[in-house]
CSV table of C-alpha atoms and ligand atoms in Angstrom, one decimal:
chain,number,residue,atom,x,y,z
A,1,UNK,CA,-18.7,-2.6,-14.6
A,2,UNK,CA,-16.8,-2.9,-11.8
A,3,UNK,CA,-13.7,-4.4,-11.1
A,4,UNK,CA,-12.8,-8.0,-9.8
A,5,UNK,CA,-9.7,-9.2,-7.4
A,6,UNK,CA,-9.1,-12.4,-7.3
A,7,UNK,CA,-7.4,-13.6,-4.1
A,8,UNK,CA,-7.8,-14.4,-0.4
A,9,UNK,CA,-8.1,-11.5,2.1
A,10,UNK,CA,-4.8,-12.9,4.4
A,11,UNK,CA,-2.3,-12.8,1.1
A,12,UNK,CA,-0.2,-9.2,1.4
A,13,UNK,CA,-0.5,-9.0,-2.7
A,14,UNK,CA,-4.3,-8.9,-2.5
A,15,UNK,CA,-4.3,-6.2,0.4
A,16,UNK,CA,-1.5,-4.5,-1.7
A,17,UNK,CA,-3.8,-4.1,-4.4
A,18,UNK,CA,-7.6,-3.9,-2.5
A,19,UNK,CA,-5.7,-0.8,-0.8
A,20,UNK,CA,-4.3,0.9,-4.3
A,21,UNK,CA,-8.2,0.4,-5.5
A,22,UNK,CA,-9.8,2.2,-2.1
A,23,UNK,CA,-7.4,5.2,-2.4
A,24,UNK,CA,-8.2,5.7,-5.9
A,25,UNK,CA,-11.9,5.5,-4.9
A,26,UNK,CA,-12.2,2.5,-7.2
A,27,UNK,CA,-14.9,0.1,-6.9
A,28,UNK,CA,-14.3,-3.5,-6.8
A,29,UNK,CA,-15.2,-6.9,-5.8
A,30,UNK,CA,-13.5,-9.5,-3.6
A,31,UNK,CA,-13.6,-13.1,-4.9
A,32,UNK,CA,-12.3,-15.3,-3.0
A,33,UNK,CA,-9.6,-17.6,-4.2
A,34,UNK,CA,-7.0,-19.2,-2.0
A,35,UNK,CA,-3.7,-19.7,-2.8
A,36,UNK,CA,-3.4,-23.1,-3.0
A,37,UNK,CA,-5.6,-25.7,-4.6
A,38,UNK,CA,-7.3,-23.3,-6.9
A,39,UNK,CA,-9.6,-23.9,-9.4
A,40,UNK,CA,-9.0,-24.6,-13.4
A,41,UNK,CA,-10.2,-21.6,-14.3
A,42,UNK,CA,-8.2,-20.0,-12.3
A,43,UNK,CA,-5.4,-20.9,-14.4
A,44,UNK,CA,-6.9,-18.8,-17.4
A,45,UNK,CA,-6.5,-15.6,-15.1
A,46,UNK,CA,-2.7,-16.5,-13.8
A,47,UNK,CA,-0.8,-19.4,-15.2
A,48,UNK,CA,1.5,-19.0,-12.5
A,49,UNK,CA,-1.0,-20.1,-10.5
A,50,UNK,CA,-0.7,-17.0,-7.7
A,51,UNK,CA,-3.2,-14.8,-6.5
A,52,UNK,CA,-4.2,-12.1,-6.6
A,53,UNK,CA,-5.1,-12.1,-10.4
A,54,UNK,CA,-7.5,-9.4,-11.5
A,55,UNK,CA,-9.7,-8.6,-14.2
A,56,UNK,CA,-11.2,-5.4,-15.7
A,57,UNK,CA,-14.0,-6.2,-18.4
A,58,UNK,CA,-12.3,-8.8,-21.1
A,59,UNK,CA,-8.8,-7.7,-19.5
A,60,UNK,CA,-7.3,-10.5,-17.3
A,61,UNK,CA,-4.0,-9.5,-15.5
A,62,UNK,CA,-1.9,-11.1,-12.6
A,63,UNK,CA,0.9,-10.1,-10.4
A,64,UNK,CA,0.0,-7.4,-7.6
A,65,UNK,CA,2.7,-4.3,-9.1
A,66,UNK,CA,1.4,-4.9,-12.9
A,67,UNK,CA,-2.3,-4.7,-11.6
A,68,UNK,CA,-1.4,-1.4,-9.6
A,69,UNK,CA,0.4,-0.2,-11.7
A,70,UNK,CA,-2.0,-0.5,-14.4
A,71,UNK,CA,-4.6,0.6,-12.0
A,72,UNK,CA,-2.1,4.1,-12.1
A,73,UNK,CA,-2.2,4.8,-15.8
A,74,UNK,CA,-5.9,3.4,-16.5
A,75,UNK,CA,-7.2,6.2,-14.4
A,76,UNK,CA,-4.9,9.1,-14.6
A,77,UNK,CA,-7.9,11.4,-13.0
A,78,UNK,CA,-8.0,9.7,-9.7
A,79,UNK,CA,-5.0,10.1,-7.2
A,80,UNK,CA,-1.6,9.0,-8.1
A,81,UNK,CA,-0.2,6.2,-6.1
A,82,UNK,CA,3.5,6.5,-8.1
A,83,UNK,CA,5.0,10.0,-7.3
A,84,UNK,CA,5.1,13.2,-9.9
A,85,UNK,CA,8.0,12.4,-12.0
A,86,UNK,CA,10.1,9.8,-13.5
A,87,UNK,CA,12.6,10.1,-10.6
A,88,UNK,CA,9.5,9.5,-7.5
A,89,UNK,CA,8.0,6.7,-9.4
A,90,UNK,CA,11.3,5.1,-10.0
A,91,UNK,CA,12.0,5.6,-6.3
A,92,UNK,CA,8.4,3.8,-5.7
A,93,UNK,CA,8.8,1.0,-7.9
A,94,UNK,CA,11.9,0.3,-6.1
A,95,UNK,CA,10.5,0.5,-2.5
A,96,UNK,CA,7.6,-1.5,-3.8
A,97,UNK,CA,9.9,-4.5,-5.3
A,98,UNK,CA,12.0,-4.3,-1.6
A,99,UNK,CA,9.0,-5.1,0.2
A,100,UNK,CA,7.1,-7.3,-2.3
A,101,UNK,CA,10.9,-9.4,-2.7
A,102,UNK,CA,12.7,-8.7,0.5
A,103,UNK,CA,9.8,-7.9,3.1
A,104,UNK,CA,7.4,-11.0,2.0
A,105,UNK,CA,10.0,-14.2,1.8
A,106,UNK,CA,10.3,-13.4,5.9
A,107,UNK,CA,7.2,-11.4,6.7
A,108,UNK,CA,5.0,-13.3,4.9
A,109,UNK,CA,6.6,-16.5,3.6
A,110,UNK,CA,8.7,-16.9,6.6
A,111,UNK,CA,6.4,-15.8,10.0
A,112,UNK,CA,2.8,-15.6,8.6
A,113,UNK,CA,3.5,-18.7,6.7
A,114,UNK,CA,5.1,-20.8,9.7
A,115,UNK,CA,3.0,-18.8,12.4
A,116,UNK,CA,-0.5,-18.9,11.1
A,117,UNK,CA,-1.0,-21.0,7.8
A,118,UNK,CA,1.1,-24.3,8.9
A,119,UNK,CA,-1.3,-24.8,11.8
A,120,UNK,CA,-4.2,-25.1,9.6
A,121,UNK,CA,-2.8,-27.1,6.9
A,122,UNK,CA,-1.4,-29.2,10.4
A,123,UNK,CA,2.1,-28.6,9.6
A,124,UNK,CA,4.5,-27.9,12.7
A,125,UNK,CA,5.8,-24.4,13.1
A,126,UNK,CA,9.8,-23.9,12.1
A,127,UNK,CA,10.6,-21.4,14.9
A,128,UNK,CA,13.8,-21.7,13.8
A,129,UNK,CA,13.3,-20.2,10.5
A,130,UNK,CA,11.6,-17.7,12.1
A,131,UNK,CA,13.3,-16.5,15.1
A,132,UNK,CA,16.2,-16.5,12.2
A,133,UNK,CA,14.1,-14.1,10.1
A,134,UNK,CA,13.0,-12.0,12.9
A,135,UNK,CA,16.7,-11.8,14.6
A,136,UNK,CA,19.2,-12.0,11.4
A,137,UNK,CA,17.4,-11.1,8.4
A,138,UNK,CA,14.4,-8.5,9.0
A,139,UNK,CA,16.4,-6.2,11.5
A,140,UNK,CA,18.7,-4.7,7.6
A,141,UNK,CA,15.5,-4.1,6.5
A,142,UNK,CA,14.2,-2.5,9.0
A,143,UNK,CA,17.1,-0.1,9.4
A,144,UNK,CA,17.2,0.7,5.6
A,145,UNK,CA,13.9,1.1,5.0
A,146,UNK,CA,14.1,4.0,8.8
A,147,UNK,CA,16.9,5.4,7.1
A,148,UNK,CA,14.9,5.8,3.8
A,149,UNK,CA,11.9,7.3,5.4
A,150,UNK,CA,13.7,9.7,7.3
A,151,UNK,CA,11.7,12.1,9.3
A,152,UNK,CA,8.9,12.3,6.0
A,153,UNK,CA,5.3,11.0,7.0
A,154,UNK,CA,5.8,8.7,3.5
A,155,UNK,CA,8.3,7.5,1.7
A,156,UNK,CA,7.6,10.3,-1.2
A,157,UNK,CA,7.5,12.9,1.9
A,158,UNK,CA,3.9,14.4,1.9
A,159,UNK,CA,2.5,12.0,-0.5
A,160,UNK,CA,1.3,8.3,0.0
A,161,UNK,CA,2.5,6.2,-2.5
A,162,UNK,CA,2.5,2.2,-3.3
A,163,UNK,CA,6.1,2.1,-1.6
A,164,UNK,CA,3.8,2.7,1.6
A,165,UNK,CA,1.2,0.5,0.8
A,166,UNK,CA,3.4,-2.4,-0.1
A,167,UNK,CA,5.2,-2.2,3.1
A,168,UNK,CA,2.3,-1.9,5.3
A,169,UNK,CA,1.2,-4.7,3.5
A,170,UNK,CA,3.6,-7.1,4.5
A,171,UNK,CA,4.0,-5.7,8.4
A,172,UNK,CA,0.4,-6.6,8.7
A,173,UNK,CA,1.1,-9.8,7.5
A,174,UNK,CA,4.2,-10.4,9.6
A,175,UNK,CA,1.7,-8.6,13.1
A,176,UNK,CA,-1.0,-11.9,12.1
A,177,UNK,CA,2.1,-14.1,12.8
A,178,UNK,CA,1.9,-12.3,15.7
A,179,UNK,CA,4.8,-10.0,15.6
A,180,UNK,CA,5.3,-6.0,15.3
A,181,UNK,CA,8.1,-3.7,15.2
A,182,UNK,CA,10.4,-3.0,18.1
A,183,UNK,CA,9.1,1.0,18.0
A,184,UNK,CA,12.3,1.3,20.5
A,185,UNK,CA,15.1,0.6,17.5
A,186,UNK,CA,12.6,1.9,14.4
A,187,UNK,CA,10.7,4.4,15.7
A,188,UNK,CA,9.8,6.5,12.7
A,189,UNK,CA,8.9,3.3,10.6
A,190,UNK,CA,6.6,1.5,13.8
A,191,UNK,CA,4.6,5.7,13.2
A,192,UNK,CA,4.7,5.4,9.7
A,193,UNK,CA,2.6,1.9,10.1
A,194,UNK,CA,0.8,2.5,13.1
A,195,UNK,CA,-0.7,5.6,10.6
A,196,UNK,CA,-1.3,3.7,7.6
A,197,UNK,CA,-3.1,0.7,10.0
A,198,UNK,CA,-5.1,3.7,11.7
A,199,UNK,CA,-6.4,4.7,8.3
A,200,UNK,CA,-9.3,4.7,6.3
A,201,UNK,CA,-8.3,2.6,4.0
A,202,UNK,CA,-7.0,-0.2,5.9
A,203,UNK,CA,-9.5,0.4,8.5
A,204,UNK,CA,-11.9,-0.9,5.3
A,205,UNK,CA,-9.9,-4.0,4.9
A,206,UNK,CA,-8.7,-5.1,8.3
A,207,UNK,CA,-12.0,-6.2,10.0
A,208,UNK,CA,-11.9,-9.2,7.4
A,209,UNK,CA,-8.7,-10.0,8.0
A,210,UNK,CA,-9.0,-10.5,11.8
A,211,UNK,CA,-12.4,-12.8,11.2
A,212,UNK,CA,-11.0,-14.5,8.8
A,213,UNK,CA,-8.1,-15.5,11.5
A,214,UNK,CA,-10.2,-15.8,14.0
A,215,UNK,CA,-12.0,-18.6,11.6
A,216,UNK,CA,-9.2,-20.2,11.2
A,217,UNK,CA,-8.4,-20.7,14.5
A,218,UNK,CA,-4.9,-18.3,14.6
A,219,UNK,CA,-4.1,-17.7,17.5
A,220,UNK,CA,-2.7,-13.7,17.9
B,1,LIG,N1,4.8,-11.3,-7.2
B,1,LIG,C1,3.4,-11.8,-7.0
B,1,LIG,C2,3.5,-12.7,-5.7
B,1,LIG,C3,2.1,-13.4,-5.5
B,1,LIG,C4,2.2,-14.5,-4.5
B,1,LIG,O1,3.3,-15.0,-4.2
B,1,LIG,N2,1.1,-14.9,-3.9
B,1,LIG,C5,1.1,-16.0,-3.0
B,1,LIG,C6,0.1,-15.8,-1.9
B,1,LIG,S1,0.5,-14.5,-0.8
B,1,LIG,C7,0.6,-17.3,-3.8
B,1,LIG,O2,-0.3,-17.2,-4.6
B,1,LIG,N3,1.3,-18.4,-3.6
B,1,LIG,C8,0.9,-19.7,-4.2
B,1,LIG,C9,2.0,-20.2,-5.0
B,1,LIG,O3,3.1,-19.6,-5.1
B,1,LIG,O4,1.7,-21.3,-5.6
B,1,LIG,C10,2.5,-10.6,-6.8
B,1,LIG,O5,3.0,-9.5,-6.4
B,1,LIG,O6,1.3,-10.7,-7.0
């Protein structure tokens, strides 16, 4: 039977986990539930009330880095998203916290939010809050997270890992609020996206995105 995400296609968490299941090869289904407003049963899935919950067979599970991470030691044949040793995966669950708790309260909560989802719930845009994120708060980030990468093509080096995908994941989110990285100040970072946007696996999952912002109305 195959899998089921529960989520919208615009939430980084969803496309955190839709790309974990494509790399592995993993077959899934999309159902579409948006963040706000959900229904009751929903609550059965996630208490919390977030998306993306998930569910494989009679196993219901929530929050994007215990599904993926599940995903990881359910199917130890397919390929590893969490580095070789103790030492790599402790270095990915890290970089994948950063972005999922550092990255998504300005990519996501703070541009995307204010950028694209106020407009269609008709709330104004605080471009305060986010020129502040874009000028004050993201530029640390970005500079630790070029430092980290170093000249590697991944965070791991040669290997993808989720600390890739979970970055990428909330740099797309932050480029639908209709900003990218200055490739001038983090120029190995702006490759190591531009490559993970360019793949297959993204490639899979960004077509929906844009239609679903162009249905919206977002303007990009
Ligand atoms: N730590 C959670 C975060 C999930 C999350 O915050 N999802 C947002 C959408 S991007 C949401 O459902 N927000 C609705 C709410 O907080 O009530 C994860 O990794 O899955």
């Amino acid at each position: 039977m195959s899998m089921t995400v529960y989520g919208a296609p615009l939430s980084p968490f969803v496309r955190k986990v839709c790309l974990c299941l494509i790399e592995k090869g993993l077959d899934y289904e999309l159902e579409v539930v948006m963040p706000f407003g959900q229904p009751d049963w929903f609550r059965e899935l996630n208490p919390l009330g977030r998306i993306p919950a998930f569910r494989d067979g009679d196993l219901k599970l929530a929050d994007s880095s215990v599904i993926c991470q599940y995903l990881e030691e359910r199917h130890p044949e397919r390929k590893s998203l969490y580095g070789a040793d103790a030492q790599q995966r402790a270095s990915v669950r890290w970089l994948e916290k950063y972005a999922d708790y550092e990255l998504a309260p300005l990519c996501t909560f703070t541009v995307f939010r204010n950028r694209v989802l106020k407009a269609t719930m008709g709330q104004p845009c605080d471009e305060e809050k986010v020129q502040q994120a874009l000028q004050d708060k993201l530029p640390n980030h970005f500079d630790y997270l070029e430092t980290t990468l170093g000249d590697a093509p991944h965070f791991l080096g040669e290997q993808l890992s989720m600390a890739d995908l979970a970055v990428a994941s909330q740099l797309v989110s932050m480029e639908h609020g209709g900003e990218t990285l200055d490739g001038a100040r983090w120029p190995k970072l702006t490759a190591h996206y531009q490559r993970l946007k360019a793949g297959a696996a993204m490639q899979q999952l960004l077509p929906r995105e844009l239609r679903t912002l162009e249905k919206i109305g977002a303007k990009r």
